Amino acid sequence: MDAPIAPIAPAVSGCELYAVVGNPIAHSKSPFIHARFAAQTGEPVEYRHLLAPVDGFAATVRAFAAAGGRGLNVTVPFKLEAHALAKTLSARAEAAGAVNTLRFDTDGLRGDNTDGVGLVRDIEANRGVRIADARILLLGAGGAARGVILPLLERAPAELVVVNRTAAKADGLVEQFSAAAHKAGSVLTGGGPEAIAPHAYDIVINATAGSLDDSLPECDERAFGAGTLAYDMMYGPQPTVFMRHAVALGAQAADGLGMLVEQAAESFFVWRAVRPATAPVLLELRTILAASRS
Ligand code: ATR
């Protein structure tokens, strides 16, 4: 039985209503990012935080629709429920098995997932690192890893190795995406930490939850070299333990703040068919994050 949900106020006059839904949600930077996108593009978007009870996701989505809501970003812990609730799914949401973007179409809820494309754009456009022909090591095999495999393969890397503490989960992802890898002409392999080759990769992506509790996923140090981009999907005021480790081994390190802004821009595009500029918003967020250190 769903928990009762308080009615949601409609958008201010002349605007269309969007929100990020999660639990907890107050920390989310999405309202800040989308307010900047709306101001920049002149789109009539009002974007809010929306707290849903852990047992009240579907009821909250219904209340939001009743208030005239047009779209939602979905975050922890509701991405799987959003996937189940959507009437139709984009190919990338289907492959991810999770939905971070809902659009309220006249014929029902459309589920999409913009996380993977956010990662790809941050690596290619913001960091200037080529994914085509690259040798990539992806650490982790949970939801975060699964969500980025198809968008990475669509850029045709030479090799993608999926490595996880629990090898069977990595094996499962390799099996799931083998047809996509074949289509891209990429070699897709995986397993436990022993599947890591003793050479420097072009890109090492940390999609484990390790950075949340300052732990480093097991990884052969030879995977990091001077030409390696070590990308942590997490971010914070300080570089993560994974980033510090990679830099100590001579690699370049990046956090996931750019991915956050890029996935938001892709969601904005899904809803509004307008692509905002991400660089000024990323710069502003970076400055705010740095200031929060002191
Ligand atoms: P998410 O949806 O954020 O990916 P998840 O599905 O719980 O979260 O997956 C977490 C991932 O981080 C898993 O790959 C997990 O490894 P296991 O499958 O072996 O549990 C990985 N992970 C979490 N903490 C880790 C640690 N300290 N070292 C290595 N891997 C870790």
Coordinates of N, CA, C and O and ligand atoms in Angstrom, one line a residue, residues 140-145 164-166 169 207-210 213 215-218, ligand 1:
G140 N 33.8 -2.1 -11.4 CA 32.4 -2.2 -10.8 C 31.5 -2.8 -11.8 O 31.7 -2.8 -13.0
A141 N 30.4 -3.4 -11.2 CA 29.4 -4.1 -12.0 C 28.0 -4.0 -11.4 O 27.1 -4.8 -11.7
G142 N 27.8 -2.9 -10.7 CA 26.5 -2.5 -10.2 C 25.7 -1.7 -11.2 O 26.0 -1.7 -12.4
G143 N 24.7 -1.0 -10.7 CA 23.9 -0.2 -11.6 C 24.6 0.9 -12.3 O 24.4 1.2 -13.5
A144 N 25.6 1.5 -11.6 CA 26.3 2.6 -12.2 C 27.2 2.1 -13.4 O 27.2 2.8 -14.4
A145 N 27.8 1.0 -13.2 CA 28.6 0.4 -14.3 C 27.7 0.0 -15.5 O 27.9 0.3 -16.7
N164 N 35.1 -6.6 -11.5 CA 34.4 -6.4 -10.3 C 34.9 -7.4 -9.2 O 35.4 -8.5 -9.5
R165 N 34.8 -6.9 -7.9 CA 35.2 -7.7 -6.8 C 34.5 -9.0 -6.8 O 35.1 -10.1 -6.6
T166 N 33.1 -9.0 -7.2 CA 32.4 -10.2 -7.4 C 32.4 -10.5 -8.9 O 31.6 -9.9 -9.6
K169 N 29.3 -11.0 -11.4 CA 28.5 -9.9 -11.8 C 29.1 -9.3 -13.1 O 28.4 -8.8 -14.0
A207 N 33.5 2.9 -11.3 CA 32.0 2.9 -11.1 C 31.6 2.0 -9.9 O 30.5 1.6 -9.8
T208 N 32.6 1.8 -9.0 CA 32.2 1.1 -7.7 C 31.7 2.1 -6.7 O 31.9 3.3 -6.9
A209 N 31.1 1.6 -5.7 CA 30.7 2.5 -4.6 C 31.8 2.8 -3.6 O 31.5 3.4 -2.6
G210 N 33.0 2.4 -3.9 CA 34.1 2.5 -3.0 C 34.4 3.9 -2.5 O 34.7 4.1 -1.3
D213 N 32.9 5.3 0.9 CA 33.5 5.0 2.2 C 35.0 5.0 2.1 O 35.7 4.3 2.9
S215 N 37.1 3.7 0.1 CA 37.9 2.5 -0.1 C 38.2 2.4 -1.6 O 37.5 2.9 -2.5
L216 N 39.4 1.8 -1.8 CA 39.9 1.7 -3.2 C 39.6 0.4 -3.8 O 39.9 -0.6 -3.1
P217 N 39.0 0.3 -5.0 CA 38.8 -1.1 -5.5 C 40.1 -1.7 -5.9 O 41.0 -1.0 -6.3
E218 N 40.2 -3.0 -5.7 CA 41.4 -3.7 -6.1 C 41.7 -3.5 -7.5 O 40.9 -3.8 -8.4
Ligands
ATR1 P1 25.5 1.3 -7.9 O1 24.1 1.2 -8.4 O2 25.9 2.6 -7.4 O3 26.5 0.8 -8.9 P2 25.5 -1.2 -6.5 O4 24.6 -1.8 -7.5 O5 25.4 -1.5 -5.0 O6 25.6 0.4 -6.6 O7 27.0 -1.6 -6.9 C1 28.1 -1.2 -6.2 C2 29.4 -1.6 -6.9 O8 30.5 -1.2 -6.2 C3 29.5 -3.1 -7.1 O9 30.3 -3.4 -8.3 C4 30.4 -3.5 -5.8 O10 31.1 -4.7 -5.9 P3 30.4 -6.1 -5.5 O11 29.5 -6.4 -6.7 O12 31.5 -7.1 -5.4 O13 29.6 -5.9 -4.3 C5 31.3 -2.3 -5.8 N1 32.0 -2.0 -4.6 C6 31.4 -1.5 -3.5 N2 32.4 -1.3 -2.5 C7 33.5 -1.7 -3.0 C8 34.9 -1.8 -2.5 N3 35.2 -1.4 -1.3 N4 35.8 -2.3 -3.3 C9 35.5 -2.8 -4.6 N5 34.3 -2.7 -5.1 C10 33.3 -2.2 -4.3

